[in-house]
Short mmCIF file of C-alpha atoms in Angstrom, two decimals:
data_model
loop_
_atom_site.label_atom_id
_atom_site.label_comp_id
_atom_site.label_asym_id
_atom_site.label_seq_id
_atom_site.Cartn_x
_atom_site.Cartn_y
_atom_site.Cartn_z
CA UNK A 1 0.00 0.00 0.00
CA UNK A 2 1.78 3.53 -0.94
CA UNK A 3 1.65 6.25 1.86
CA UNK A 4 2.46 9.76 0.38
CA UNK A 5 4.11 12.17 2.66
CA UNK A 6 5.49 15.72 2.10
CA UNK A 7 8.68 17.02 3.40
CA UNK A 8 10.42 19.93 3.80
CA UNK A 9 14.03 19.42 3.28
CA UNK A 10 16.04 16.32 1.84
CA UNK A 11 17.93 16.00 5.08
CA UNK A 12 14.24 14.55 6.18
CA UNK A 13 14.75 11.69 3.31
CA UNK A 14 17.40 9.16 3.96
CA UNK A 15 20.33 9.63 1.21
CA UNK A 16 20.94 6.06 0.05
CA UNK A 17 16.86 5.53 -0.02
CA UNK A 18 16.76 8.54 -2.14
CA UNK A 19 19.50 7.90 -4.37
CA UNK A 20 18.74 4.15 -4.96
CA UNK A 21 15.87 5.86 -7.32
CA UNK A 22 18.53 8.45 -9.29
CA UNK A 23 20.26 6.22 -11.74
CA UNK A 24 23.75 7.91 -13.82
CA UNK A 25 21.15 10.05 -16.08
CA UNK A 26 20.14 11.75 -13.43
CA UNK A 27 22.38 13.50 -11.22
CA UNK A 28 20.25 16.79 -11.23
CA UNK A 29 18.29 14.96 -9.04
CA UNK A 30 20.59 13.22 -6.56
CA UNK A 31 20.74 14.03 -2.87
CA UNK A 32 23.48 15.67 -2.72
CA UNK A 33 23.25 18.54 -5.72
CA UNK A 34 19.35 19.01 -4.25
CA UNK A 35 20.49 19.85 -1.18
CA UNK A 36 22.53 22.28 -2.48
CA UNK A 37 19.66 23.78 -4.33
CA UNK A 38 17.85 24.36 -0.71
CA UNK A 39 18.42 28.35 -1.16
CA UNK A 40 15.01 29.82 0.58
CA UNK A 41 16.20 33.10 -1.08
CA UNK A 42 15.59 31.68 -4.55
CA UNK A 43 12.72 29.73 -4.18
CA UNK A 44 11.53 27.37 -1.49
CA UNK A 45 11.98 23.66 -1.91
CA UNK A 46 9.47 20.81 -0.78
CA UNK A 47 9.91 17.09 -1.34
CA UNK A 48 6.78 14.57 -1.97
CA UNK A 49 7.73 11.03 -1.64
CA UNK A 50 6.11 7.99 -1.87
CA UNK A 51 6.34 5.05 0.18
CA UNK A 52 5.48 1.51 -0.89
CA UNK A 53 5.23 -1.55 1.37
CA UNK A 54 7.31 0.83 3.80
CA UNK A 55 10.11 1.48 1.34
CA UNK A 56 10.82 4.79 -1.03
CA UNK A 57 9.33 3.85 -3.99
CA UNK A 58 9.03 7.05 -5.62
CA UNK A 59 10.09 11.17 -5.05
CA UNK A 60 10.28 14.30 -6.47
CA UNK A 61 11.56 17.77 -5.45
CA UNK A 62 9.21 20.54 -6.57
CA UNK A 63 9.86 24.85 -6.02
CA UNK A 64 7.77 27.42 -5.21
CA UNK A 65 9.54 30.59 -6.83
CA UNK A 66 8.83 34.68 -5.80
CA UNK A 67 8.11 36.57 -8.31
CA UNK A 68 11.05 38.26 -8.34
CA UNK A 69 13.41 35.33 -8.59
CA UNK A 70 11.02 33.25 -11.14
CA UNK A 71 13.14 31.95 -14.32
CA UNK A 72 10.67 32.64 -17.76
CA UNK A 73 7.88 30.47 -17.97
CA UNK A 74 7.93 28.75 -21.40
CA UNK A 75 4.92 29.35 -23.46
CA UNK A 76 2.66 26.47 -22.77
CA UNK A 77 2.92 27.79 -19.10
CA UNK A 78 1.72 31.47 -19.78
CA UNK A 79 -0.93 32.58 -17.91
CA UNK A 80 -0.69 29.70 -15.22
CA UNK A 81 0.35 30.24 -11.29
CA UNK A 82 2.64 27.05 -11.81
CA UNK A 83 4.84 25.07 -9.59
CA UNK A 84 7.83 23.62 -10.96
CA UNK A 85 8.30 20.17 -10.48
CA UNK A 86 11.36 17.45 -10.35
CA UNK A 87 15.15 19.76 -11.10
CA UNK A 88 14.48 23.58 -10.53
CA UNK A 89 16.17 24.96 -13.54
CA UNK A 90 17.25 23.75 -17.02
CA UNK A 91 18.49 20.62 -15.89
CA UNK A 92 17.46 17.59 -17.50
CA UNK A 93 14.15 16.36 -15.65
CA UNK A 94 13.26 12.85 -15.09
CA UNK A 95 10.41 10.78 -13.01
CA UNK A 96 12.18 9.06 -9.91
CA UNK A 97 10.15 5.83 -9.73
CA UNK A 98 10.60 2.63 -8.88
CA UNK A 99 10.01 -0.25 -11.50
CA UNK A 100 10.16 -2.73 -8.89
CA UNK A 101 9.27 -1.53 -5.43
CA UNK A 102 9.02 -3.74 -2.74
CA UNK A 103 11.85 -6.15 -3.82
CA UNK A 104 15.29 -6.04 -3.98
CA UNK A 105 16.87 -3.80 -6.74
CA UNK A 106 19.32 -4.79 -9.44
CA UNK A 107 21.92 -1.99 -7.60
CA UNK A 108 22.30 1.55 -6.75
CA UNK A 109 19.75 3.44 -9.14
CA UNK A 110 19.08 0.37 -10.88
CA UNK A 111 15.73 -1.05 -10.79
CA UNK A 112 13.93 -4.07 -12.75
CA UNK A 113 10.28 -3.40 -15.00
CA UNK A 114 7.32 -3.41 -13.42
CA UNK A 115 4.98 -1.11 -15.96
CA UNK A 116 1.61 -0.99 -13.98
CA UNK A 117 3.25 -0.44 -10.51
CA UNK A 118 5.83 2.19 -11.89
CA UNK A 119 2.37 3.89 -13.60
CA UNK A 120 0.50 3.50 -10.34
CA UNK A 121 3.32 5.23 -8.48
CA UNK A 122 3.74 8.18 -10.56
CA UNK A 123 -0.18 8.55 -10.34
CA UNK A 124 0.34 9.03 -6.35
CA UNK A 125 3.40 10.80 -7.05
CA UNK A 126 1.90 14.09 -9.10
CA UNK A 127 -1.82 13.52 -7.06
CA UNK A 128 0.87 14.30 -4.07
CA UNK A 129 2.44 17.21 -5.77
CA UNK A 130 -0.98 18.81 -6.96
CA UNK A 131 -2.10 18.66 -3.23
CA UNK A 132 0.80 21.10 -2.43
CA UNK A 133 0.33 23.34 -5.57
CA UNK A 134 -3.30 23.79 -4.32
CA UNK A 135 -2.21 25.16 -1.02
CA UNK A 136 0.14 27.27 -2.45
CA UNK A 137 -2.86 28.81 -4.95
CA UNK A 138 -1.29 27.29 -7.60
CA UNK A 139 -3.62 26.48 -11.26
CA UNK A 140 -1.08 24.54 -12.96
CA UNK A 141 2.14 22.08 -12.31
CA UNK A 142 5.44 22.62 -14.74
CA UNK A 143 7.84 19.87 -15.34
CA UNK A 144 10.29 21.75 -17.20
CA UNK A 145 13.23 20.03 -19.60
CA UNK A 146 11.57 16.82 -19.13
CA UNK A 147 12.68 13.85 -21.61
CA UNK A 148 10.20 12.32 -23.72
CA UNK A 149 10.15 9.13 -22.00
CA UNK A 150 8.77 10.86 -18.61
CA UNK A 151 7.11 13.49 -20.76
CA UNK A 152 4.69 10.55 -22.44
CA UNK A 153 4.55 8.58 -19.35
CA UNK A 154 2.79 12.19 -17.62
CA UNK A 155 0.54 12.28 -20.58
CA UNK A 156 -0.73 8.57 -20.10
CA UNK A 157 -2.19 9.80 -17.03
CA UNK A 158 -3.57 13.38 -17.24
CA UNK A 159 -4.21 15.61 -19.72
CA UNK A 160 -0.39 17.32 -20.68
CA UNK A 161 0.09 19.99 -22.53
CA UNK A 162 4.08 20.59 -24.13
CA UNK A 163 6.24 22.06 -26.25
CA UNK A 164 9.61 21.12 -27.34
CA UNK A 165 11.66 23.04 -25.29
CA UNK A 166 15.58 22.55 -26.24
CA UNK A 167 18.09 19.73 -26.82
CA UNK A 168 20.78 18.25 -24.61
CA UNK A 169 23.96 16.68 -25.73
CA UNK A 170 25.36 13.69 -24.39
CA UNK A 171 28.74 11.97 -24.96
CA UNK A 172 28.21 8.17 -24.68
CA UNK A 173 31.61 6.07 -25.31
CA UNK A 174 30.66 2.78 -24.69
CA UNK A 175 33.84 1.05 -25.07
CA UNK A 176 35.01 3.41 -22.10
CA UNK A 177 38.53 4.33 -22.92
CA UNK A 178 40.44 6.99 -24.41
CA UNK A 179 41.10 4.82 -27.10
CA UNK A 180 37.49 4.05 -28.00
CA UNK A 181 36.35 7.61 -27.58
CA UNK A 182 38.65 8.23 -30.91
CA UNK A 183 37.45 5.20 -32.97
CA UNK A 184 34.07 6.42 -32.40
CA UNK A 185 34.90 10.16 -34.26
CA UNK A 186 35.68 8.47 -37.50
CA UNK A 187 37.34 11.09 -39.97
CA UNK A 188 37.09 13.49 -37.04
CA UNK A 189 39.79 12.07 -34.81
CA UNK A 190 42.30 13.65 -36.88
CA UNK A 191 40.96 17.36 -35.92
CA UNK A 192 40.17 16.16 -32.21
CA UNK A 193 44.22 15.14 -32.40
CA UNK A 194 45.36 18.29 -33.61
CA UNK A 195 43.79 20.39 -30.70
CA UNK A 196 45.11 17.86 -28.24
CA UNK A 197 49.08 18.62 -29.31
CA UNK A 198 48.43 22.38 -29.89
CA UNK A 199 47.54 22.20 -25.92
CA UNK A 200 50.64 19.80 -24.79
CA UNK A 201 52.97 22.06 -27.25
CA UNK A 202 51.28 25.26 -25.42
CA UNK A 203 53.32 24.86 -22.38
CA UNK A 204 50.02 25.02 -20.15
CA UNK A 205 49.05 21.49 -18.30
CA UNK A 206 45.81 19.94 -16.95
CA UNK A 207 46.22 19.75 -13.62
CA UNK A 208 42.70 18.23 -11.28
CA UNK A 209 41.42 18.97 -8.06
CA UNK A 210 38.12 19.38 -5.65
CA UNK A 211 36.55 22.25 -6.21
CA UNK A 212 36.77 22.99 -2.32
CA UNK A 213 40.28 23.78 -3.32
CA UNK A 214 39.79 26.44 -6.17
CA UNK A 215 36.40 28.24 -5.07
CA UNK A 216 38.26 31.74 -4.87
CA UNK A 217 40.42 31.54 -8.23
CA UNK A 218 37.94 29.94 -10.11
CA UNK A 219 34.85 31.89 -9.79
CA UNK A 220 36.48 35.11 -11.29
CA UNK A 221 37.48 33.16 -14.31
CA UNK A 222 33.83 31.72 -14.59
CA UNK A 223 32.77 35.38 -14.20
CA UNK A 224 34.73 36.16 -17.44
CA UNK A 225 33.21 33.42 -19.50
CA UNK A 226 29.61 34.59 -18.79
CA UNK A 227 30.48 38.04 -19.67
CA UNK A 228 31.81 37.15 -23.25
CA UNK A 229 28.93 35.03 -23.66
CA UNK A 230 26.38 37.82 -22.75
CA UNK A 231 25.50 35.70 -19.65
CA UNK A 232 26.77 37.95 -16.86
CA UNK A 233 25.68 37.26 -13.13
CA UNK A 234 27.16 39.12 -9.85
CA UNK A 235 30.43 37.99 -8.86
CA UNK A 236 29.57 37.70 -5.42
CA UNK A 237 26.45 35.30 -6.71
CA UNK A 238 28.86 33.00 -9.01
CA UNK A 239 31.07 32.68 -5.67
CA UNK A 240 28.57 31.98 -3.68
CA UNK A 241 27.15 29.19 -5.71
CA UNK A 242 30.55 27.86 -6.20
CA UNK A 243 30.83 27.30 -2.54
CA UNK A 244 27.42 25.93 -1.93
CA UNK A 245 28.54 23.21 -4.66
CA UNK A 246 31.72 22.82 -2.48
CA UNK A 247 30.42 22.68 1.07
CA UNK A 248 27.69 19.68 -0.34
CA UNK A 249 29.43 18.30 -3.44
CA UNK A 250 33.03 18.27 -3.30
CA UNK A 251 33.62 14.17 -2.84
CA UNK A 252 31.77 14.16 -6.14
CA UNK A 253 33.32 17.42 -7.78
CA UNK A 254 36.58 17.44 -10.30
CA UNK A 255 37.87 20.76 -11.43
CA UNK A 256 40.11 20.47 -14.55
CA UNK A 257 42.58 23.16 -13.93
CA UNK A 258 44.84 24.67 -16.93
CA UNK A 259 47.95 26.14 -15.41
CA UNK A 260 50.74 27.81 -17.08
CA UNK A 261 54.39 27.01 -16.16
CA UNK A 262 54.01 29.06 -12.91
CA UNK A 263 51.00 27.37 -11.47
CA UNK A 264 48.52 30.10 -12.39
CA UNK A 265 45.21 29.31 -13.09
CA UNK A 266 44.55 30.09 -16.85
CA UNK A 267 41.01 28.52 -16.79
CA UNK A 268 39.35 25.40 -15.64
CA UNK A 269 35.83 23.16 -16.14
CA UNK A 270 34.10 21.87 -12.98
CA UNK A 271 32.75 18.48 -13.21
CA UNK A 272 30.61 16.11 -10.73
CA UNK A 273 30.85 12.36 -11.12
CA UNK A 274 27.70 10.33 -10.71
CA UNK A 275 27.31 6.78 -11.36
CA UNK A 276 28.63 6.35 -15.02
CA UNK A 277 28.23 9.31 -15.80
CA UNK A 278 30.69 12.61 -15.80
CA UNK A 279 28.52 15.94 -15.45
CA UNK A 280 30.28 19.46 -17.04
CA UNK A 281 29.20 21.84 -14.81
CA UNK A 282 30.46 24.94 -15.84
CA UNK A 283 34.06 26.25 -17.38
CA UNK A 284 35.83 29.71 -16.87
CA UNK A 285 39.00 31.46 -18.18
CA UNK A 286 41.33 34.18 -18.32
CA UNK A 287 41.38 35.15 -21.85
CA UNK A 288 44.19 37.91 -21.33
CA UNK A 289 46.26 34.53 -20.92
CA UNK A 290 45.13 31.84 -22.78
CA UNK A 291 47.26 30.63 -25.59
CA UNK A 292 44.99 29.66 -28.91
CA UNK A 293 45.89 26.24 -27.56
CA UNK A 294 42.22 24.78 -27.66
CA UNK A 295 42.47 25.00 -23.95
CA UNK A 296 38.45 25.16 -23.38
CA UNK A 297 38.09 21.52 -25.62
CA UNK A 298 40.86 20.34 -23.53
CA UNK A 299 39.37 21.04 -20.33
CA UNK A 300 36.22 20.31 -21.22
CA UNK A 301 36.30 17.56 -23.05
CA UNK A 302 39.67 15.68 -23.86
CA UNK A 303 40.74 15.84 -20.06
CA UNK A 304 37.70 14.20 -18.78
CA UNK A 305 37.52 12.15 -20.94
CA UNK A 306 40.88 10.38 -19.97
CA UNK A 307 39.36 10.88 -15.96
CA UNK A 308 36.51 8.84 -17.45
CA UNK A 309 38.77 5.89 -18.39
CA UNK A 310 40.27 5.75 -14.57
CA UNK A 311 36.96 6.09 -13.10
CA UNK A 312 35.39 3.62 -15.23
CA UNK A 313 32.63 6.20 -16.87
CA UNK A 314 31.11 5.97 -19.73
CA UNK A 315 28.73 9.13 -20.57
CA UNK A 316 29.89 12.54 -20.31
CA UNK A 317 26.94 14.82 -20.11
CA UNK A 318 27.20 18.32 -21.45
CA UNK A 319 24.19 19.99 -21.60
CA UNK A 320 21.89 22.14 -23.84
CA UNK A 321 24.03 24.69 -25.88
CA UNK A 322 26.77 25.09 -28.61
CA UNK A 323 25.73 21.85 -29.93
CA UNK A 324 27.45 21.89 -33.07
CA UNK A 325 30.67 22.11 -30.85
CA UNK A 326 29.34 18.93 -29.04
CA UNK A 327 28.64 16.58 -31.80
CA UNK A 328 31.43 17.68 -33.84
CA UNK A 329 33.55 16.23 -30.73
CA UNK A 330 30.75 12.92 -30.12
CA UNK A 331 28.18 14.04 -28.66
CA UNK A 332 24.18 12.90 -29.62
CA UNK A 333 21.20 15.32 -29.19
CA UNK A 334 17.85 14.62 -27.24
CA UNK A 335 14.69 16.18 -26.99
CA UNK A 336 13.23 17.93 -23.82
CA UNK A 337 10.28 19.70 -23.13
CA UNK A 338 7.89 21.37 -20.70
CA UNK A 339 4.74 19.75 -19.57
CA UNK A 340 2.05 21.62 -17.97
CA UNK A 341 -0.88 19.71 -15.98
CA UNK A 342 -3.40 21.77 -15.19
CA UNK A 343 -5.13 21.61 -11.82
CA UNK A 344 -7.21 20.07 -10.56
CA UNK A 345 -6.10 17.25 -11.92
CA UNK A 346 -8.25 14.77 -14.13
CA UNK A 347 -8.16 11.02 -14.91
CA UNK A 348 -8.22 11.86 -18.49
CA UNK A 349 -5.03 10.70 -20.24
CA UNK A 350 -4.04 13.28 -23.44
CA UNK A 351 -1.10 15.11 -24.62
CA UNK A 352 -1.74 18.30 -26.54
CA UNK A 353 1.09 20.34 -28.93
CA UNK A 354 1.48 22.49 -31.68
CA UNK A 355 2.89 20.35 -33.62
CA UNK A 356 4.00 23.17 -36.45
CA UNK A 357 5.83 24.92 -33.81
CA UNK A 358 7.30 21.93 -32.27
CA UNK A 359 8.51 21.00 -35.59
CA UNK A 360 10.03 24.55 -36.73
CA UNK A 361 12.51 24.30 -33.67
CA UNK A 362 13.17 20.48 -33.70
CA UNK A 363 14.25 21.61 -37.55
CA UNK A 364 16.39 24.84 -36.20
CA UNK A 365 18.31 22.34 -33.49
CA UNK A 366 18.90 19.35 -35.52
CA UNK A 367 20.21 22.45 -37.81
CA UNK A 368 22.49 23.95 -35.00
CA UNK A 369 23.74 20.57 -34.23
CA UNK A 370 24.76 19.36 -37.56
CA UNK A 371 24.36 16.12 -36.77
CA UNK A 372 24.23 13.63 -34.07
CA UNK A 373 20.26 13.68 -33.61
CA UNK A 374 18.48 9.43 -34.07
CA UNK A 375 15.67 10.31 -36.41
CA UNK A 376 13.40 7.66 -34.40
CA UNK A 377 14.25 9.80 -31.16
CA UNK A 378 13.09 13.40 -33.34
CA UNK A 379 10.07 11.58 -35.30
CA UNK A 380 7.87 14.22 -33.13
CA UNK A 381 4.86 12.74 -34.82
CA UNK A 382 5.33 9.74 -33.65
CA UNK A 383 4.98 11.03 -29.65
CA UNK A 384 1.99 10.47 -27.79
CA UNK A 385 0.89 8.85 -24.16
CA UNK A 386 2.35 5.57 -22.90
#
């Protein structure tokens, strides 16, 4: 029998419990980087779980933003008093739910099928979660950057209405090694080669450490980068978030450091391990000193990508822009969305879209990207309730 309950932190929720449901895809959602998203001056945090046969069985974190710290609501959300649901901000969003609760799992965020419970679960899961939105006035729940397998799943249960919202780029090198990563660029390894020696004949190095150790010299150099990309935030904010990521992160933090001969910190890529997958974070340099040495693909990707090896990873995850740069270097593209379920819920299973506009910017991305995009994964058409 499930028991929903609503919390108020994740220090109320047991860590392993919670992150037996958060498999490699889905470090947004982990115990640790949600805890460091507990910032009461951004947005307060609240936690619905659901317990099965008295084990956690399924969970979400959801956010109840001020007006003056909301991010833009996408369009399917205009006009709604939403609550955000599952990762707070344009991180990839996925359902934590058990396939198999009650027995024992296959390992750490691994779990075996079982369809109609998993469906059943979820059901309980965004019931709980549109019990909190109505006390908090809300009309409407948003599941924002949500992948299409969660995004269909919703929509075989309420009525959904989505748009394609952007496309994330993952690295997967199966075969796991250095060596493998290559083979897998064809033609391409030859370019991929050529930025690797203009970086080792650069005299600058790739040096790693925990980001506890490089909060104060790297967050000026992350500063930089968001100011050439017309991204600028506060100093004193970028620090700040820097060292929240330390203080709850670090054992899972690797910060790719590009020093020149004396030590100094040229620029640098934070990373978080999770599972088999490698997470790129965010990357920062001095361009006063850099060296047209390719540094930023060094740091950002050929450097991990050798961690990856050690650590026995396989996916290096690297997020929703400059995808050309991505799969020129690997990477594939996938869909997300946003999802709106209006309130009070109904049992009426649906998904609604507009398709031409869907279409238009599924045709711009695949576009951007240049490649790397499984035409069953973008046959848009083909998308409707599980």
């Amino acid at each position: 029998m499930s028991d929903v309950k609503h919390l108020e932190s994740i220090d109320d929720i047991g860590q392993n419990a919670w992150d037996g449901l958060v498999p490699g895809s889905r470090f947004y959602q982990s115990h640790a980087w949600l805890r460091g998203q507990e910032r009461p001056d951004f947005a307060t945090a609240g936690y619905v779980t659901v317990m099965n046969d008295g084990a956690l069985a399924a969970a979400t974190p959801y956010y109840d933003f001020p007006a003056r710290t909301a991010p833009p609501l996408p369009d399917v959300a205009q006009g709604y008093r939403v609550l955000r649901v599952g990762t707070r901000t344009g991180n990839h969003n996925e359902f934590l739910v058990s396939e198999n609760p009650g027995r024992e799992s296959e390992g750490p965020g691994r779990v075996s099928e079982d369809p109609e419970k998993a469906r059943e679960l979820l059901g309980d899961l965004v019931a709980g979660v549109a019990e909190k939105a109505a006390d908090l006035g809300c009309d409407a729940l948003l599941f924002d950057c949500l992948t299409t397998d969660s995004l269909r799943r919703l929509a075989g249960l309420y009525p959904v209405q989505a748009q394609l919202r952007a496309a994330e780029a993952v690295l997967r090198n199966d075969g796991g090694t250095f060596a493998s990563y290559r083979g897998m660029l064809g033609r391409n390894a030859v370019k991929r080669d050529y930025e690797i020696r203009r970086f080792e004949n650069s005299g600058l190095r790739m040096e790693t450490a925990p980001l506890s150790e490089c909060v104060d010299e790297f967050a000026p150099l992350v500063g930089q980068t968001m100011d050439r990309y017309s991204a600028s935030l506060d100093p004193a904010e970028i620090h700040a978030f820097l060292s929240v990521q330390a203080r709850c992160l670090d054992g899972l933090s690797t910060v790719f450091r590009c020093v020149d001969e004396e030590g100094r910190l040229v620029g640098g890529n934070l990373c978080f391990a999770w599972r088999d997958t490698f997470y790129a974070r965010v990357a920062g340099f001095d361009y006063t000193r850099t060296r047209n040495a390719f540094e930023y693909f060094n740091a950002v990707y050929y450097a991990p990508l050798r961690h990856m090896e050690c650590a026995g990873m396989t996916s290096l995850h690297l997020g929703l822009s400059a995808l050309e740069a991505k799969v020129r270097r690997g990477a594939s593209v996938c869909p997300l969305w946003a999802a709106v379920v209006p309130l009070p819920l109904t049992a009426t299973a649906g998904l609604r879209r507009d398709v031409a506009a869907d279409r238009k910017l599924a045709d711009a991305l695949m576009t951007e990207a240049g490649g790397g995009t499984d035409p069953e994964e973008w046959d848009l058409a083909s998308i409707g309730p599980l």
